[in-house]
Short mmCIF file of C-alpha atoms in Angstrom, two decimals:
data_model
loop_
_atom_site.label_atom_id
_atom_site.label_comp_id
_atom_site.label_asym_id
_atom_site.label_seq_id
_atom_site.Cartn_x
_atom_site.Cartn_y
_atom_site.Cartn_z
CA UNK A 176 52.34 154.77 80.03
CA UNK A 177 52.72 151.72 77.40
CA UNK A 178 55.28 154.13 75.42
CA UNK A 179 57.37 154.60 78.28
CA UNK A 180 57.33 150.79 79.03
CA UNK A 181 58.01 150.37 75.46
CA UNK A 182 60.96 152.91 75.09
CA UNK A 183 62.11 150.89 78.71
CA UNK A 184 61.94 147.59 77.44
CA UNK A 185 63.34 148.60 74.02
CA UNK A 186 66.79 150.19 76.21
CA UNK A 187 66.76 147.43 78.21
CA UNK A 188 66.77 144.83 75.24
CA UNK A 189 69.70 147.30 73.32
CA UNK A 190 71.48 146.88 76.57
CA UNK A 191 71.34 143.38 76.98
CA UNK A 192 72.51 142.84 73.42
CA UNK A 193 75.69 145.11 73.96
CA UNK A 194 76.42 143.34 76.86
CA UNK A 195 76.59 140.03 75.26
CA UNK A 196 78.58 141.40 72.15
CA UNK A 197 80.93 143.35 74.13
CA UNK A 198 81.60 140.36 76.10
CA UNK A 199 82.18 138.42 72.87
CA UNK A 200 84.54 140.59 71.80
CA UNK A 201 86.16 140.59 74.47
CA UNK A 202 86.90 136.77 74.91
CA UNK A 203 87.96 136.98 71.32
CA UNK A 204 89.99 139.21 72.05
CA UNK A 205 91.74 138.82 75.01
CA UNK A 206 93.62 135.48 73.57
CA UNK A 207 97.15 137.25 73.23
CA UNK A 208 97.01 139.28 76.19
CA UNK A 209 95.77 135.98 78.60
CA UNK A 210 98.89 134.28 76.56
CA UNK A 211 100.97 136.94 77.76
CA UNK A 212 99.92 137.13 81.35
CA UNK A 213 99.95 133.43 82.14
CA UNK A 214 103.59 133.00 80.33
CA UNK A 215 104.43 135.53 82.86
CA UNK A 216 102.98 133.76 85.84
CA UNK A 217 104.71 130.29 84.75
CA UNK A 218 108.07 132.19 84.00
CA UNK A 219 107.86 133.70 87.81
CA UNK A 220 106.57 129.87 88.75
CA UNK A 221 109.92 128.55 86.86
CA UNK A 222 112.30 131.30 88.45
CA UNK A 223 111.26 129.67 91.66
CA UNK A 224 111.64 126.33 91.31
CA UNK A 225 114.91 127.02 89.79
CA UNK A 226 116.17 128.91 92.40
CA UNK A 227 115.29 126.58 94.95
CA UNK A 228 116.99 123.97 96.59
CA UNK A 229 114.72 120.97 95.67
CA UNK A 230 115.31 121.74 92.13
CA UNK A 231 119.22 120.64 93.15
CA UNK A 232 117.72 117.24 93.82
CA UNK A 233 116.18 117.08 90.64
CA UNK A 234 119.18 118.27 89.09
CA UNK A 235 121.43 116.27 90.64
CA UNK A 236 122.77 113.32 88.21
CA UNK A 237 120.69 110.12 88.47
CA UNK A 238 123.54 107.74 89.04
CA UNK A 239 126.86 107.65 91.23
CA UNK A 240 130.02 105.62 89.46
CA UNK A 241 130.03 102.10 90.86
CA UNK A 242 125.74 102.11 92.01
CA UNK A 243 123.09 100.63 90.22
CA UNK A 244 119.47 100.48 90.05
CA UNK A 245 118.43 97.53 91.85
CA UNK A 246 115.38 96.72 89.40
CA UNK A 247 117.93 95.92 86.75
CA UNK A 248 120.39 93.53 88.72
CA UNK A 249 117.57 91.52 90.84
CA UNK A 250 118.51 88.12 90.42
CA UNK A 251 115.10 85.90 90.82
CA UNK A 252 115.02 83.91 88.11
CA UNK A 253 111.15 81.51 89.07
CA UNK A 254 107.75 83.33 89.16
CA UNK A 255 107.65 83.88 92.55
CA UNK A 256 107.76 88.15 93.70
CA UNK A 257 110.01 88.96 96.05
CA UNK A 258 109.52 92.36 98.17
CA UNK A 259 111.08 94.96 100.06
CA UNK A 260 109.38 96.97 102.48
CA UNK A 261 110.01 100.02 104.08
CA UNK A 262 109.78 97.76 107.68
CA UNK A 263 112.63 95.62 106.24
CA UNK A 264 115.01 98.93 105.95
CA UNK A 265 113.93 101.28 108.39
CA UNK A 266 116.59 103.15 110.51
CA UNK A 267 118.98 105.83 110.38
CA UNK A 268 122.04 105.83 108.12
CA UNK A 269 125.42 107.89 108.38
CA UNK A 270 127.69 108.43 105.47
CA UNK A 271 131.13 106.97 106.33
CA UNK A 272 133.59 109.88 106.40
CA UNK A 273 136.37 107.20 106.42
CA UNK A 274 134.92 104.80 104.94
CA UNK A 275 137.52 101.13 103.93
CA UNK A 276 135.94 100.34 100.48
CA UNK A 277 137.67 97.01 99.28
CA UNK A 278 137.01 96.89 95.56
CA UNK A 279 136.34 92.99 95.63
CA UNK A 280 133.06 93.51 97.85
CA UNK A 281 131.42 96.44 96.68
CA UNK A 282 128.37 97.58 99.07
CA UNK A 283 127.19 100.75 99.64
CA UNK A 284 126.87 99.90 103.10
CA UNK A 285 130.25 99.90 102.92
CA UNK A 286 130.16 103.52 102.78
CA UNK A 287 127.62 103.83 105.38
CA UNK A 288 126.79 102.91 108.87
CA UNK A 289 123.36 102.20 111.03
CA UNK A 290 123.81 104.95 113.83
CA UNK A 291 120.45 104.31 115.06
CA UNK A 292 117.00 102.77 114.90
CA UNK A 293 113.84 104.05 113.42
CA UNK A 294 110.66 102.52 114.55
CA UNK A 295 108.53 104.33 111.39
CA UNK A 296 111.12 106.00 108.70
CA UNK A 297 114.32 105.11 106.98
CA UNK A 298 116.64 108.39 107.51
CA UNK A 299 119.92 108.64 105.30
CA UNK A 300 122.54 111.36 106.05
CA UNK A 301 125.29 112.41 103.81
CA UNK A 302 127.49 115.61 102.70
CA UNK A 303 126.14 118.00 100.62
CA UNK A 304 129.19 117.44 98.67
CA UNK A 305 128.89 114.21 97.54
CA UNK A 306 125.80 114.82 96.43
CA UNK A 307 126.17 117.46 94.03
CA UNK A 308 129.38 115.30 92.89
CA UNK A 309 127.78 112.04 92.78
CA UNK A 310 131.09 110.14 91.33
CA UNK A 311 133.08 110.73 94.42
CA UNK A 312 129.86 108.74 97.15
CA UNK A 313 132.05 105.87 96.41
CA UNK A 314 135.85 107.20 96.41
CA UNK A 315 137.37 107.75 99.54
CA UNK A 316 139.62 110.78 100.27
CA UNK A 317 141.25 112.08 103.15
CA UNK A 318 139.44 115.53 103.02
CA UNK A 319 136.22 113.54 103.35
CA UNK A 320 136.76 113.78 107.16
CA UNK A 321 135.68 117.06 107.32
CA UNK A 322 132.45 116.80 105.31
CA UNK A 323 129.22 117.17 107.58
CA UNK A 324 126.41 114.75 106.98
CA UNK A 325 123.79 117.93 106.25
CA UNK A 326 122.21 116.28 103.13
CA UNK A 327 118.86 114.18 105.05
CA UNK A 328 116.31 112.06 103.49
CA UNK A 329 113.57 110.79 105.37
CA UNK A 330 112.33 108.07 103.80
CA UNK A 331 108.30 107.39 104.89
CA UNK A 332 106.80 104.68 102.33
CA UNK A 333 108.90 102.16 100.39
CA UNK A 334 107.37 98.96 98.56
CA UNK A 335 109.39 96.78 95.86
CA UNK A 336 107.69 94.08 94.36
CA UNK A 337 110.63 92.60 91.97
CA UNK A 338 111.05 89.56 89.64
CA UNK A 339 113.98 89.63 86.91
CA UNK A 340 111.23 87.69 83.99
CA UNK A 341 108.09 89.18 85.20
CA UNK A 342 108.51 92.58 86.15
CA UNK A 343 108.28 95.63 89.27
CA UNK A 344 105.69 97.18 91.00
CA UNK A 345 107.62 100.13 93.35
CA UNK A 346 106.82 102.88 95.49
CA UNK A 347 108.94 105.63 97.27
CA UNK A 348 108.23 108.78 98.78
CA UNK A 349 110.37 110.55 101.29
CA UNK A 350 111.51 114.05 101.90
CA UNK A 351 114.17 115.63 101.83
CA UNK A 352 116.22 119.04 103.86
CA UNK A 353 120.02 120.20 102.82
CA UNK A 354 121.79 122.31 105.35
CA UNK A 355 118.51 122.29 107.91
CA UNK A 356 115.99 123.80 105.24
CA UNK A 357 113.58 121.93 103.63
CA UNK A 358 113.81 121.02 100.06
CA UNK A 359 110.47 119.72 99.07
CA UNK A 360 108.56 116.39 99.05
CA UNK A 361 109.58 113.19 96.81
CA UNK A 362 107.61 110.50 95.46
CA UNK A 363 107.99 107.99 92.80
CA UNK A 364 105.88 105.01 91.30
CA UNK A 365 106.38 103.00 88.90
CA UNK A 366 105.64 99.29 87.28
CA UNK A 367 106.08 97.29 84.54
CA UNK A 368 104.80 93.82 83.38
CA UNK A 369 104.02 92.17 79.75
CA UNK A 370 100.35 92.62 80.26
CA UNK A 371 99.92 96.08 81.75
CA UNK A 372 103.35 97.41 80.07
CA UNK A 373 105.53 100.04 81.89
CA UNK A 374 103.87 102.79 84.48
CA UNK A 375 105.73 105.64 85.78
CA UNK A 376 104.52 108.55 87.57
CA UNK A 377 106.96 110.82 89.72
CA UNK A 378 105.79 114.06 91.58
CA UNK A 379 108.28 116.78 93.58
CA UNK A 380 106.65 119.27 95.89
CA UNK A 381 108.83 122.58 96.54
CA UNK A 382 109.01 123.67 99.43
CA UNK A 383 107.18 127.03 98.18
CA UNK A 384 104.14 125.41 97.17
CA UNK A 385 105.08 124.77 93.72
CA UNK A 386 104.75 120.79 92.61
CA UNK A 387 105.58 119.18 89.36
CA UNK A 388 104.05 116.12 88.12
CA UNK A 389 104.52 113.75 85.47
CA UNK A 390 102.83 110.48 84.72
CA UNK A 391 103.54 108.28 81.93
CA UNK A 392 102.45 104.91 80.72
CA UNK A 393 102.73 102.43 77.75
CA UNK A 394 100.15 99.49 76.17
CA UNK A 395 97.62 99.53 74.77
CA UNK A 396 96.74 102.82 75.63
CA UNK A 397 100.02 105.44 75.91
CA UNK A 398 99.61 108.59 78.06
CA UNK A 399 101.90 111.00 78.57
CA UNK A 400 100.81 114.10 81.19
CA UNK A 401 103.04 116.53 82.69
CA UNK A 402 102.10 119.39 84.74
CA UNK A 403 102.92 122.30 86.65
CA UNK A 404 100.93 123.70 89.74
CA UNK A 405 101.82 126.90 91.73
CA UNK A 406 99.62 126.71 94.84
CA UNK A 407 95.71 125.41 93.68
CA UNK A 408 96.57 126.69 89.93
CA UNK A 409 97.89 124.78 86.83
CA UNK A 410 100.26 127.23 85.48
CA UNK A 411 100.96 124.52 82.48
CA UNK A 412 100.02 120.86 81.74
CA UNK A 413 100.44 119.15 78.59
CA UNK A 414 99.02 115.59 78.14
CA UNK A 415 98.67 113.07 75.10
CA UNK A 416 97.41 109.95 74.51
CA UNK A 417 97.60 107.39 71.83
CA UNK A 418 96.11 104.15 70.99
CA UNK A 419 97.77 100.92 69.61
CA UNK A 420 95.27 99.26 66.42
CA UNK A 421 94.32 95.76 66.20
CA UNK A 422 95.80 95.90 62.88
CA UNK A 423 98.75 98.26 63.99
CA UNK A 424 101.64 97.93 66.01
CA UNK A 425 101.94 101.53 66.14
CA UNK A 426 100.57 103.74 68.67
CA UNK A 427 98.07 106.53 66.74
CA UNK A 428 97.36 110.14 68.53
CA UNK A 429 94.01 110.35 69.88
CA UNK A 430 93.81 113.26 72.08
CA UNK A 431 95.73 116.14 72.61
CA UNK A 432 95.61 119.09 75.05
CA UNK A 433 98.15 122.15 76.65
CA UNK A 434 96.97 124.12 79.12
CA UNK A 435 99.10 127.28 80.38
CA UNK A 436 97.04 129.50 83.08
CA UNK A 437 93.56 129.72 81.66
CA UNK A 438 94.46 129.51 77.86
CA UNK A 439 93.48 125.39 76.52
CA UNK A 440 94.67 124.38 73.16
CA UNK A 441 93.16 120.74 72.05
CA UNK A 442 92.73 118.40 69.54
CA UNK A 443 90.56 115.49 69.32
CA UNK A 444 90.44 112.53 67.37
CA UNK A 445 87.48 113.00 64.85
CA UNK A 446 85.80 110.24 62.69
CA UNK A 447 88.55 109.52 60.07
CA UNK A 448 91.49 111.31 61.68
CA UNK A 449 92.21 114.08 64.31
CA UNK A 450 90.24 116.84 64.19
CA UNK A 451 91.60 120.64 63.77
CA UNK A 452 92.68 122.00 67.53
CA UNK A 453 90.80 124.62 69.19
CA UNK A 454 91.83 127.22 71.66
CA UNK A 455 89.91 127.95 74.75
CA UNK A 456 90.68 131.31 76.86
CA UNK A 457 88.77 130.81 80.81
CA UNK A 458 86.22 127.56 79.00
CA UNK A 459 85.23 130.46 75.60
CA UNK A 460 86.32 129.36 72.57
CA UNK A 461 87.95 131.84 70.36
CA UNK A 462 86.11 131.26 67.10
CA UNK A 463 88.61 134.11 65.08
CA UNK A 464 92.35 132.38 66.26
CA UNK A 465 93.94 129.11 64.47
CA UNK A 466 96.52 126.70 66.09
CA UNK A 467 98.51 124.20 64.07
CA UNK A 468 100.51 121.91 65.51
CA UNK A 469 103.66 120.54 63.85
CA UNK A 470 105.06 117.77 64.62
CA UNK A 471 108.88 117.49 64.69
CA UNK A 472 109.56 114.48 65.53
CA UNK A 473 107.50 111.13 65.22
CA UNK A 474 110.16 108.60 66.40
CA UNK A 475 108.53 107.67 69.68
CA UNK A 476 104.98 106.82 71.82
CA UNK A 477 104.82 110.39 72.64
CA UNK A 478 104.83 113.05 70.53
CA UNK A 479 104.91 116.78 72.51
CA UNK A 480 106.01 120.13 73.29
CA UNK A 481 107.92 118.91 76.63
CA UNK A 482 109.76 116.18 74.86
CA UNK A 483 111.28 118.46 71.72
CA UNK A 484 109.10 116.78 69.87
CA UNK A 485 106.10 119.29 69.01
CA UNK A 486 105.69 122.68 68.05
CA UNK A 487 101.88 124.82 68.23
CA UNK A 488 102.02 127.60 65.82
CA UNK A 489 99.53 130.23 67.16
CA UNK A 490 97.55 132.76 64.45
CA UNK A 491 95.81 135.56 66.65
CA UNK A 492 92.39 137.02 65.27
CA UNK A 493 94.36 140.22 64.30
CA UNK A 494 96.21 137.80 61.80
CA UNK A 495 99.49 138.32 64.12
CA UNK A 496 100.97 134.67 64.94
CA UNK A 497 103.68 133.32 67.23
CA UNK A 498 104.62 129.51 68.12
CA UNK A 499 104.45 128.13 71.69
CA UNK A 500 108.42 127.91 72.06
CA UNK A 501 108.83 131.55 70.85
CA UNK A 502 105.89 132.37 73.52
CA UNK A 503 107.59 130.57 75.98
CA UNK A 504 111.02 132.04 75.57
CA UNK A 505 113.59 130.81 77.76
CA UNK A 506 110.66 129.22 79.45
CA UNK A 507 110.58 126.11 77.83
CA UNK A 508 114.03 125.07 78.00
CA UNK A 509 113.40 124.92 81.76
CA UNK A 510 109.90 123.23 81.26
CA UNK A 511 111.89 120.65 79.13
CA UNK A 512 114.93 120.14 82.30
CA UNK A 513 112.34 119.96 84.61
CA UNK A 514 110.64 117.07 83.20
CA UNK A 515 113.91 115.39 81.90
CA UNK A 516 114.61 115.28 85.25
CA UNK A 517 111.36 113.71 86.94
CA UNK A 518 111.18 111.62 84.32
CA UNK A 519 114.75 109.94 85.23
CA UNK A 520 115.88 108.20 87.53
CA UNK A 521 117.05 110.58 90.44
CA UNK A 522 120.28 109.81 92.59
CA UNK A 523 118.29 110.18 96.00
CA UNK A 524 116.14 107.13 94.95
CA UNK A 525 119.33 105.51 93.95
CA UNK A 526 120.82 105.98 97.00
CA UNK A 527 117.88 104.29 99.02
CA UNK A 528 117.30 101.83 96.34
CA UNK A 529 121.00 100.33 96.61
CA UNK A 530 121.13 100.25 100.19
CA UNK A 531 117.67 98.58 100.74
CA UNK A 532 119.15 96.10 98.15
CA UNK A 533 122.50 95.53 100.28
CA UNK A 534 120.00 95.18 103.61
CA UNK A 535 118.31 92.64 101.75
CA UNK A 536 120.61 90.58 100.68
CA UNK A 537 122.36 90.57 103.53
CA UNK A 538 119.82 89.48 105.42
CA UNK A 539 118.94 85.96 103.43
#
């Protein structure tokens, strides 16, 4: 009886340690092929966005000829904040098919009437045209008549905070449907001030589920974060931070991190300098694979992949190695427009921007 409990125990015990090797192996292992699987899922993420008509907002030119960003031009000169809210502007707009501009008295208003009130959103209308040609909102042409006002934003917070010497706080989120389908969700926020330096964070939700985020800030402490999410999951995310010495003007890398799918590459900063980064697959570290990051460029706050400005050289434990952009493939290209594009200013927000502006002043 105690040798068959022995022999048991003694199968069990040679089973439990090939268990936990196996699974070793396998999560070192199983770094290229999780590479390969979530570049696939982000590529499919990418192809939808792309294809979809909220990434025309996004791609649509930030500025019209002849409209500017109100933050630049406000004209309050003492320390007093002035404000617009989205109670001061709300309504519903028309695009002017036929619209008198007289070059003396430009106003966008010019171009567009108030066709009704709104007791809780500000609603703009305008063709489809004009916004994919953003140089012609303001030029007048006979054709214009037969344009249909199927470009709608529906405008559902707005808070400006301005003063020319002492800075912004603003907030804008709306959404937005071209030809009677919706195009996704927008929202921007963003501040600036000499002690808490210049905050921006924009986020666009697709219609299919898809959202893309970016957030970046200056001072003392710089972070840069952008991400991608397809339904609950991060397909990618890449965020850095830096710190700004006593002694330095200069802002200094402290942390590091890209995450595509379940695959975590990071570097921390160690006790003289940054430490070497590590790659995670699903939270295991894979002890037999190297990363080393080069950095292209150093002529800004942020140094990364999404900005041109980093590259992540990969070595696999079979002693194969690839970089991040050749991973990526056509990938990051798109990654890079995305964020170009969030991280601008958008001609939607423009739009609303310049006409709250022209309500305001008109009223005072």
């Amino acid at each position: 009886m105690k040798t068959k409990s022995f022999y048991l125990a003694l199968i069990l015990l040679s089973f439990i340690s090939w268990s936990c090797t196996n699974k070793d192996d396998v999560s070192q292992a199983s770094l290229k092929t999780s590479i390969s699987k979530n570049v696939q899922e982000l590529t499919s993420t990418l192809d939808g966005i792309k294809a979809s008509a909220g990434y025309q907002v996004l791609a649509t030119p930030g500025s019209p000829s002849g409209v500017s960003m109100s933050k630049v031009y406000s004209p309050v000169i003492d320390s007093t904040f002035n404000s617009i809210v989205l109670a001061d502007i709300m309504g519903e707009y028309d695009y002017n098919k036929s619209s008198n501009y007289k070059k003396w008295k430009f106003s966008l208003l010019n171009f567009f009437s108030k066709t009704a009130d709104n007791a809780t959103q500000m609603i703009v209308r305008l063709p489809e045209e004009k916004v994919k040609k953003p140089w012609t909102l303001t030029r007048y042409v006979a054709a214009d008549t037969l344009l249909t006002n199927n470009y709608v934003l529906a405008l559902n917070d707005y808070q400006y905070s301005f003063n020319r010497f002492l800075g912004w706080d603003y907030t804008m989120a709306s959404t937005i449907n071209i030809k009677n389908v919706d195009a996704g969700a927008l929202k921007i926020k963003s501040s600036n001030s000499r002690a808490a330096g210049y905050k921006f964070n924009s986020e666009f939700a697709f219609a299919n589920g898809s959202v893309a985020k970016c957030d970046y800030s200056t001072g003392d402490t710089a972070v840069a974060t952008y991400a991608i999410t397809n339904g609950t999951k991060t397909v990618y995310e890449e965020k850095y931070t830096a710190i700004k010495a006593a002694t330095n003007s200069r802002h200094r890398e402290n942390y590091y991190a890209l995450t595509i799918g379940d695959v975590q590459i990071i570097r921390n900063s160690g006790i003289n300098s940054l430490d070497s980064a590590k790659v995670y697959v699903a939270g295991v570290l894979q002890l037999k694979s190297k990363v080393e990051i080069v950095d292209v460029a150093t002529d800004s706050v942020e140094v990364s992949v999404t900005n041109h400005k980093r590259e992540l050289k990969i070595t696999f434990d079979d002693g194969t190695s690839s970089t991040i952009s050749s991973l990526l493939g056509t990938s990051v290209t798109t990654i890079r427009d995305l964020f170009v594009a969030l991280r601008q200013t958008y001609f939607t927000a423009n739009v609303v921007d310049v006409i709250a502006w022209d309500i305001y002043i008109n009223k005072k």
